[in-house]
PDB file of C-alpha atoms in Angstrom:
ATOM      1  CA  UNK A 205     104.506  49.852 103.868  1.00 85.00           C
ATOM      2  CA  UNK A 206     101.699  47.492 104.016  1.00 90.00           C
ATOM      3  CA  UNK A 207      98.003  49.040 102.637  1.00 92.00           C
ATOM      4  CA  UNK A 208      95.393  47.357 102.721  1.00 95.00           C
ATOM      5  CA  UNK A 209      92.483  48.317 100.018  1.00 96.00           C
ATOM      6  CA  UNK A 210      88.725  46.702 100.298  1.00 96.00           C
ATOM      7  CA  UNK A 211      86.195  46.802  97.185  1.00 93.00           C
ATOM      8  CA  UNK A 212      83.335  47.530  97.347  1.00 93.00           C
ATOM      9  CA  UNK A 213      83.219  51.082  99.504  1.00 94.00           C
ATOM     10  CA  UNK A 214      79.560  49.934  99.826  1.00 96.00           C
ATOM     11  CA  UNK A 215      77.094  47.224  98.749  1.00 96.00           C
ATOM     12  CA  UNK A 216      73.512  46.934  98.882  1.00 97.00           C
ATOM     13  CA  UNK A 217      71.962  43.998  97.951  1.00 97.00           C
ATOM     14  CA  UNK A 218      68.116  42.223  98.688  1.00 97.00           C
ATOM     15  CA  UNK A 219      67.470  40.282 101.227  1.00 97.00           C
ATOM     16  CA  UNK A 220      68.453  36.293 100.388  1.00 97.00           C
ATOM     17  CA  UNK A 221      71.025  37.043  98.169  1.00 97.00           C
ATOM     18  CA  UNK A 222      74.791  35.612  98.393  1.00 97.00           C
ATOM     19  CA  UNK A 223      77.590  38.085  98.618  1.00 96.00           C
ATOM     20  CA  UNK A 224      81.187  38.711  98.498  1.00 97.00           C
ATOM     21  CA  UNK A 225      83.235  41.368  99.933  1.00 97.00           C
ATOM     22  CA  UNK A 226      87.091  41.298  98.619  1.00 97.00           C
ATOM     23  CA  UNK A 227      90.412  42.696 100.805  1.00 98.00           C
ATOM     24  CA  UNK A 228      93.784  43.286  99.196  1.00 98.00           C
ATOM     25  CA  UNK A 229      97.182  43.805 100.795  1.00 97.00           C
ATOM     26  CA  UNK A 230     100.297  44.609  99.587  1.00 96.00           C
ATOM     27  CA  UNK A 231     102.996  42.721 101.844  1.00 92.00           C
ATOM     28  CA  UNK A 232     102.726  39.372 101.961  1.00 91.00           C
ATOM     29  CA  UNK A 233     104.712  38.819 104.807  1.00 90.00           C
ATOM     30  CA  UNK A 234     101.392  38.511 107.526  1.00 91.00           C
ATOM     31  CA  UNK A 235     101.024  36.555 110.841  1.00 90.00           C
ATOM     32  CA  UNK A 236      96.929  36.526 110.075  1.00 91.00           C
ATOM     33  CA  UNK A 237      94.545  38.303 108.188  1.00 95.00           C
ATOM     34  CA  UNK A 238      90.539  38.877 110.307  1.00 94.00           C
ATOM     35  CA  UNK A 239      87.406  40.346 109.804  1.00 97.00           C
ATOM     36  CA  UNK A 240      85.668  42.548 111.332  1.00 95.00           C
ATOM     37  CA  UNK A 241      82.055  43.486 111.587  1.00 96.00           C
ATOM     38  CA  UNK A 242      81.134  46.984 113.204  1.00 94.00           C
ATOM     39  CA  UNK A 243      77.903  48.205 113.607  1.00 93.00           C
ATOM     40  CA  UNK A 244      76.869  52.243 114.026  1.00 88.00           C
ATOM     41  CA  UNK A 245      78.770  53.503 116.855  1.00 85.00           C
ATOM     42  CA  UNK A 246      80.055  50.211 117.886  1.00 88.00           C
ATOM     43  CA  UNK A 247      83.060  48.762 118.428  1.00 89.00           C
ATOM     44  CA  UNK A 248      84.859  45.778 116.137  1.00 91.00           C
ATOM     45  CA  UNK A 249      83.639  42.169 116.642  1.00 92.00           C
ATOM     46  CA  UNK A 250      85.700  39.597 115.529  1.00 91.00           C
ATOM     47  CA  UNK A 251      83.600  37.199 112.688  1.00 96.00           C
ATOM     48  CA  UNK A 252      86.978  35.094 111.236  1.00 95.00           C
ATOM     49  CA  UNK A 253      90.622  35.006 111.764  1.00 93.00           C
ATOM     50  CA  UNK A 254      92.768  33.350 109.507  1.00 95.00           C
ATOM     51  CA  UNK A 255      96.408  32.390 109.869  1.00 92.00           C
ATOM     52  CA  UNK A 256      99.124  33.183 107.532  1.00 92.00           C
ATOM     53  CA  UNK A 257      99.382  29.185 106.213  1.00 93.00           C
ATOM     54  CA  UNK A 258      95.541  28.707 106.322  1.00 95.00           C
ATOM     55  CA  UNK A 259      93.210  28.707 103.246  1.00 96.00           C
ATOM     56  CA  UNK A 260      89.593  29.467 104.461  1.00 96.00           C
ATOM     57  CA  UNK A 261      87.411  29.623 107.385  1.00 96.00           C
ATOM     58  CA  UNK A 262      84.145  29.199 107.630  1.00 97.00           C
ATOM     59  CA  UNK A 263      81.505  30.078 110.746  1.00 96.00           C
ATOM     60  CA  UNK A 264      77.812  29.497 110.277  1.00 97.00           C
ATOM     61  CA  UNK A 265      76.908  31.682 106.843  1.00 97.00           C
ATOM     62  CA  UNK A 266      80.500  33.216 106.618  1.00 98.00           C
ATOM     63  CA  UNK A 267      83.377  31.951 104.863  1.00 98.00           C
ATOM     64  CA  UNK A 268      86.456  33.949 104.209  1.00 97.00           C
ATOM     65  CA  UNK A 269      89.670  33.051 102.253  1.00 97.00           C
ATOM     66  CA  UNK A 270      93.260  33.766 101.520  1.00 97.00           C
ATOM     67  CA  UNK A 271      95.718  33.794  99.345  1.00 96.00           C
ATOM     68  CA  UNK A 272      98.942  34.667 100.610  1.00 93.00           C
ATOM     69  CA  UNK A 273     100.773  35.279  97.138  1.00 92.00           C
ATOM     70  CA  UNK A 274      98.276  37.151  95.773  1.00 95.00           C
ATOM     71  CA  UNK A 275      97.633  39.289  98.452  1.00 96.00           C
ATOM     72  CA  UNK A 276      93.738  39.042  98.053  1.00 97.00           C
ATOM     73  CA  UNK A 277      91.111  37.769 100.996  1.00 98.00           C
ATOM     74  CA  UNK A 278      87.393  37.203 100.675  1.00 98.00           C
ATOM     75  CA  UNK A 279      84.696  36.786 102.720  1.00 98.00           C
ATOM     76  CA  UNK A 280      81.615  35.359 101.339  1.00 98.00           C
ATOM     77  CA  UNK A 281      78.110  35.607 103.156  1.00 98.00           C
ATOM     78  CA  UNK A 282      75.635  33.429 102.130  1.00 98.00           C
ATOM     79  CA  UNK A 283      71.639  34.105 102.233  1.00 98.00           C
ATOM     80  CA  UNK A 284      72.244  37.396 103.033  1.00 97.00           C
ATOM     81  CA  UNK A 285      70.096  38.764 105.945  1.00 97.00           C
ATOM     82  CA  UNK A 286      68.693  42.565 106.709  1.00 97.00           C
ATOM     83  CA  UNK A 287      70.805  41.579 110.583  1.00 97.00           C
ATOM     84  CA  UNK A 288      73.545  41.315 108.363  1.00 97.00           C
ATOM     85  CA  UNK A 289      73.700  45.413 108.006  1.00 98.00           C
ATOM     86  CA  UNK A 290      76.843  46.854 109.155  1.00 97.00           C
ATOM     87  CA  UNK A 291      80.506  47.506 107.679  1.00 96.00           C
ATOM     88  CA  UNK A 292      82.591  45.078 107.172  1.00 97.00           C
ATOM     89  CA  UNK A 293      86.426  45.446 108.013  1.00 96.00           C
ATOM     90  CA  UNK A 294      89.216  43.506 106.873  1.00 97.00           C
ATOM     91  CA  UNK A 295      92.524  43.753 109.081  1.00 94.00           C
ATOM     92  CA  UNK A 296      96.062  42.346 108.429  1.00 94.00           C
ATOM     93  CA  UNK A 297      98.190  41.563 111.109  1.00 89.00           C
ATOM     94  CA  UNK A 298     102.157  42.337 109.731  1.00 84.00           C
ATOM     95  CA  UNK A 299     105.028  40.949 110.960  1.00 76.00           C
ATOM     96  CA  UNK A 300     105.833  44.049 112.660  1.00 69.00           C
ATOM     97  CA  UNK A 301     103.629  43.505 115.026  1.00 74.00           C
ATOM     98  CA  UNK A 302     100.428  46.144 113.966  1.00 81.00           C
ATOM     99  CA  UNK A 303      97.447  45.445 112.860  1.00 87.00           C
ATOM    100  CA  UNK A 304      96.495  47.438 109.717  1.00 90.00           C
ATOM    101  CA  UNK A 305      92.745  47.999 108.622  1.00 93.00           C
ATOM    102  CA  UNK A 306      91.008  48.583 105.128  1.00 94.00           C
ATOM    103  CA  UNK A 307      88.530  51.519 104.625  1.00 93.00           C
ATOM    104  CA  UNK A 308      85.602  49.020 105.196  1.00 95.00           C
ATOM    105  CA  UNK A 309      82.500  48.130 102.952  1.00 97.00           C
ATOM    106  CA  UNK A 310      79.233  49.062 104.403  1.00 96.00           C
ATOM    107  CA  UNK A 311      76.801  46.303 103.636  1.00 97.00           C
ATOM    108  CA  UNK A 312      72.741  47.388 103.542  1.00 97.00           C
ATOM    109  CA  UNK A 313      70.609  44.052 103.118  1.00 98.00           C
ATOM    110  CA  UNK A 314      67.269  45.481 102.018  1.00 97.00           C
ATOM    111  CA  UNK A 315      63.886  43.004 103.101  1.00 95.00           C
TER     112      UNK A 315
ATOM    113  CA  UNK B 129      87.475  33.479 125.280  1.00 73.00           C
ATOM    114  CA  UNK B 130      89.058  37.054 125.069  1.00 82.00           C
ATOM    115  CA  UNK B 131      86.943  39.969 126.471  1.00 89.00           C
ATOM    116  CA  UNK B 132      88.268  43.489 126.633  1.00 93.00           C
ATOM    117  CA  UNK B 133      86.216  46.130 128.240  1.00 94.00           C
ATOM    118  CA  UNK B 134      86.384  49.974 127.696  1.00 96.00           C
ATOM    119  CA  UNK B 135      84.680  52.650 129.748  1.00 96.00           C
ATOM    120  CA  UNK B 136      83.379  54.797 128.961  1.00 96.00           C
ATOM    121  CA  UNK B 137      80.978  54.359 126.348  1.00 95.00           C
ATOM    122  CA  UNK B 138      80.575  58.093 125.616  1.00 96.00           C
ATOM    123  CA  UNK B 139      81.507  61.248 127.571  1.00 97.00           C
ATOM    124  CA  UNK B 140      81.238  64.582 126.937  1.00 97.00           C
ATOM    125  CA  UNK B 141      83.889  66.872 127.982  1.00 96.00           C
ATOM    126  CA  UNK B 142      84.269  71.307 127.682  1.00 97.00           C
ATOM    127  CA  UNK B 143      86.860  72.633 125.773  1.00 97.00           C
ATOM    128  CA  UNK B 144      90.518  72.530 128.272  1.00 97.00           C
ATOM    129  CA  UNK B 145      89.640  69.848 130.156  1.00 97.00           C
ATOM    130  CA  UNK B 146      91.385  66.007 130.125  1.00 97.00           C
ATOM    131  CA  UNK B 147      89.472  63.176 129.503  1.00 98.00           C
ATOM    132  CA  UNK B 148      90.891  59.238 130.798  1.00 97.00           C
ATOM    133  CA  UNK B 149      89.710  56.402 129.002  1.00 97.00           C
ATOM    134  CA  UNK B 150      89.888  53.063 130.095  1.00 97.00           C
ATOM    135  CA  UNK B 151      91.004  49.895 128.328  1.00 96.00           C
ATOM    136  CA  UNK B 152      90.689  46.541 130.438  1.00 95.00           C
ATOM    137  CA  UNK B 153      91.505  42.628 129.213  1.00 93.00           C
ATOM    138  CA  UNK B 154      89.311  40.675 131.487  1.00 92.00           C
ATOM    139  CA  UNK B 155      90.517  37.194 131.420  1.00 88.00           C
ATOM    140  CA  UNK B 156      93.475  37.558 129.898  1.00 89.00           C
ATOM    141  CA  UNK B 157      96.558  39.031 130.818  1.00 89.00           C
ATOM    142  CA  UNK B 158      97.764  41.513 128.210  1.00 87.00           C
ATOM    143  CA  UNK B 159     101.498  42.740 127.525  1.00 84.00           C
ATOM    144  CA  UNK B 160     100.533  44.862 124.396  1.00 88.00           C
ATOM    145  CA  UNK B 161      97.353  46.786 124.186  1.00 92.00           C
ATOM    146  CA  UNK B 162      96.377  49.551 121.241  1.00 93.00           C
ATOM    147  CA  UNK B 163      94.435  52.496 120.448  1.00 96.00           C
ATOM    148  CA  UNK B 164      92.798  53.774 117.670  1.00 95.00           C
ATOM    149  CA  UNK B 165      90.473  56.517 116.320  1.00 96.00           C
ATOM    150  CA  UNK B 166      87.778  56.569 114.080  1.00 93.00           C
ATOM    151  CA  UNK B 167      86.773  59.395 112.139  1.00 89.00           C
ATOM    152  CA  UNK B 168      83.142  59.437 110.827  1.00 85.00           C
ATOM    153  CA  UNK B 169      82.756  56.862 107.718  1.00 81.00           C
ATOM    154  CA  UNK B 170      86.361  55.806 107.954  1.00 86.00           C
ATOM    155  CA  UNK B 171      88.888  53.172 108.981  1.00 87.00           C
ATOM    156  CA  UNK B 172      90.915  52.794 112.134  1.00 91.00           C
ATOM    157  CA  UNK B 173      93.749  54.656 112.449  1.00 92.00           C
ATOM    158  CA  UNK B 174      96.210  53.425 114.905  1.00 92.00           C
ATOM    159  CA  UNK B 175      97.382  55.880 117.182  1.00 95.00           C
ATOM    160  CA  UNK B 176      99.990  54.422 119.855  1.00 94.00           C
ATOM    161  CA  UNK B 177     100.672  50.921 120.721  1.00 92.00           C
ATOM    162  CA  UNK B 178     100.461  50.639 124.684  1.00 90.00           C
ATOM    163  CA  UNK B 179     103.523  48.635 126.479  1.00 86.00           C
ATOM    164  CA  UNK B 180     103.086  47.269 129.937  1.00 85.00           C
ATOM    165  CA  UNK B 181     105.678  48.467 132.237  1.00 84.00           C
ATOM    166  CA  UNK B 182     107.068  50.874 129.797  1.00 86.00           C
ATOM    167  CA  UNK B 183     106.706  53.408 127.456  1.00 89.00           C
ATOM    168  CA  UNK B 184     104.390  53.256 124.501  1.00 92.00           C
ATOM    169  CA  UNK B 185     105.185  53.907 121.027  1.00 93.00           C
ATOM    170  CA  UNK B 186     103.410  56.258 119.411  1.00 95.00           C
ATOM    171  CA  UNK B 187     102.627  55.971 115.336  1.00 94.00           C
ATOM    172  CA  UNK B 188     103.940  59.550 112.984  1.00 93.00           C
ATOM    173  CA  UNK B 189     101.915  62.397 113.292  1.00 94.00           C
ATOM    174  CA  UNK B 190     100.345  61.476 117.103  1.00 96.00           C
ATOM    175  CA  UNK B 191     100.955  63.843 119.441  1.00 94.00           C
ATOM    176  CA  UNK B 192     102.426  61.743 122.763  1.00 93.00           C
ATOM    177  CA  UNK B 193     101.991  64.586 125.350  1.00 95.00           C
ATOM    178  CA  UNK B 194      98.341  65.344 123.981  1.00 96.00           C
ATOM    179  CA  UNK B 195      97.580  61.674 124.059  1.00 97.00           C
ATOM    180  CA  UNK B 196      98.762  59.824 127.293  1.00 96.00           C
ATOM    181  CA  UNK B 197      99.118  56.230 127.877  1.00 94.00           C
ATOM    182  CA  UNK B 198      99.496  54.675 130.469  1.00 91.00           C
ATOM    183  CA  UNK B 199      99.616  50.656 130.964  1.00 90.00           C
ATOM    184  CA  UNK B 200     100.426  50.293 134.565  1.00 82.00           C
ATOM    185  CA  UNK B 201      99.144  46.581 134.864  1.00 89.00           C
ATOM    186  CA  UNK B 202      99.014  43.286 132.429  1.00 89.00           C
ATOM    187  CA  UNK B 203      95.144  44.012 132.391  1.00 92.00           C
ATOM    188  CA  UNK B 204      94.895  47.898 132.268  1.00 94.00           C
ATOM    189  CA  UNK B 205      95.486  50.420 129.524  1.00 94.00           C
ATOM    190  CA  UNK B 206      94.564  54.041 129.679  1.00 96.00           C
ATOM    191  CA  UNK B 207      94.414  56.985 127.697  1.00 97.00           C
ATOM    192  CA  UNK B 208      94.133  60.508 128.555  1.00 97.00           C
ATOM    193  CA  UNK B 209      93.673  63.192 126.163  1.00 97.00           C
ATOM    194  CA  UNK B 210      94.748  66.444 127.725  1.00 97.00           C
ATOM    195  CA  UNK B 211      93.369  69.631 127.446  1.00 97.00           C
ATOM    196  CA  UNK B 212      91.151  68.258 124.860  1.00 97.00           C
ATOM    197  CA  UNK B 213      90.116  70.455 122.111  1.00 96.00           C
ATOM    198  CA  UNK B 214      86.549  70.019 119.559  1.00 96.00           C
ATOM    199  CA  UNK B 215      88.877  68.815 117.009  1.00 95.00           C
ATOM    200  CA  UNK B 216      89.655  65.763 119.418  1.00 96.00           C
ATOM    201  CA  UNK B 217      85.974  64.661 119.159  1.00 96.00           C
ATOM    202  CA  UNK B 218      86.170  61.074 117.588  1.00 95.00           C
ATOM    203  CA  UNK B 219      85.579  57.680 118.650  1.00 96.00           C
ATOM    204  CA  UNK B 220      88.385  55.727 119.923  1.00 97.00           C
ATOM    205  CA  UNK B 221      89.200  51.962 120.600  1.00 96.00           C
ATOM    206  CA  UNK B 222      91.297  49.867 122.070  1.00 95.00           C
ATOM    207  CA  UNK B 223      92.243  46.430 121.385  1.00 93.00           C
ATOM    208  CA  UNK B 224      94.398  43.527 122.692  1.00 88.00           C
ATOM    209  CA  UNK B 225      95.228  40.213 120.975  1.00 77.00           C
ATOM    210  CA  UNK B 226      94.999  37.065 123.271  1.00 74.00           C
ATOM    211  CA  UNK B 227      98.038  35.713 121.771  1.00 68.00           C
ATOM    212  CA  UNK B 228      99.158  35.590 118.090  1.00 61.00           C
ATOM    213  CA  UNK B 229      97.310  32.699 116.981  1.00 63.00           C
ATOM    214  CA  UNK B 230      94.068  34.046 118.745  1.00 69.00           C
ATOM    215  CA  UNK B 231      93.851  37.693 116.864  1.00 78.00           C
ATOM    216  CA  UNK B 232      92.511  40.539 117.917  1.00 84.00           C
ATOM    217  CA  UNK B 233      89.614  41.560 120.702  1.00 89.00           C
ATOM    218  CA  UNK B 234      88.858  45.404 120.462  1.00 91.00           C
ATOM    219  CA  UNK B 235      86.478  47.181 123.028  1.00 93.00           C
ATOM    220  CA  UNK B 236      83.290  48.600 122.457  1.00 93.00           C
ATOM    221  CA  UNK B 237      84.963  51.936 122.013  1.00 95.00           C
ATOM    222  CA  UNK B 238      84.405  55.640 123.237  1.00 96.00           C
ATOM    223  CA  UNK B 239      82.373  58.422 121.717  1.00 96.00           C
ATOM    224  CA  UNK B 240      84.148  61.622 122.979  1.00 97.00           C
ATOM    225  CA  UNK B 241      82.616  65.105 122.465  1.00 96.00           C
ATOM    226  CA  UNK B 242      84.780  68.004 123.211  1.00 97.00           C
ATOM    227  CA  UNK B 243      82.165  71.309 123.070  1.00 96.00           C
TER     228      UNK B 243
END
């Protein structure tokens, strides 16, 4: 049964300051790993997908990684911003078709 | 781009009553769509994976004649929680993936408030 764990539960950090947020998984055998971001009350928006044979992506500040064999994914925000605020959610997608969340890390960025 | 809609936003229901909730892909057509609920300060759970045309597969411990789905069309999902109790109150969300190398869109999910 895949799990997927995500350290920290929460972060809070000063404004300017780079940042990593780490995802583990226990199976392997994935189709893609993304990230989420969800604000308060909101729903999921997407911020990086990456596929199964696929190292890293990177949009604007965000760059996220994986490694496959470990199990491990990171996403690394740069220049951190108080916008930035919100949980972050990392999500595996198995080969059985679901798409399995971690608990989240909730991110303050303090001015 | 991959845009799913949900609607409501929030709704508050009495105790007894049935509450629909709507799950739309709007420019794509989707064959799978899922729900989920979120409890206060935690994850997504997935509840039932919605099958166009057919029956949808619920996930252990979710009960299928409390929660109804129905996915009549390739762009429509819905979900109906019957005779909803307060312990029903949550926030759920939907979600549909484009295709498999496109991931996952999720709606802007629904606050519901059974009192």
């Amino acid at each position: 049964k895949q799990e997927v764990t995500q350290i920290p539960a929460a972060l809070s950090v000063p404004e300017g300051e780079n940042l990593v947020l780490n995802c583990s998984f226990t199976d392997s055998a994935i189709y893609n790993l993304q990230w989420f971001r969800q604000d308060p009350g909101k729903g999921l928006t997407s911020l990086l997908l990456i596929q199964s044979s696929q190292r890293e992506q990177t949009s604007g500040r965000l760059n996220a990684s994986l490694d496959k064999s470990s199990g491990r994914s990171t996403l690394y925000i740069a220049a951190s911003q108080p916008g930035d605020s919100a949980t972050y959610l990392c999500a595996v997608h198995n080969q059985g078709g679901k798409l399995i969340f971690g608990q989240g890390t909730e991110l303050s960025v303090k001015p | 781009g991959a845009v799913v809609s949900q609607h409501p936003s929030w709704v508050i229901c009495k105790s007894g009553t049935s509450v629909k909730i709507e799950c739309r892909s709007l420019d794509f057509q989707a064959t799978t769509m899922f729900w989920y609920r979120q409890f206060p300060k935690q994850s997504l759970m997935l509840m039932a994976t919605s099958n166009e045309g057919s029956k949808a597969t619920y996930e252990q411990g979710v009960e299928k004649d409390k929660f109804l789905i129905n996915h009549a069309s390739l762009t429509l999902s819905t979900l109906t929680v019957t005779s909803a109790h307060p312990e029903d109150s949550s926030f759920y969300i939907c979600s549909a993936d484009k295709a498999h190398n496109y991931g996952y869109t999720f709606g802007s999910g629904t606050r519901l408030t059974v009192v």
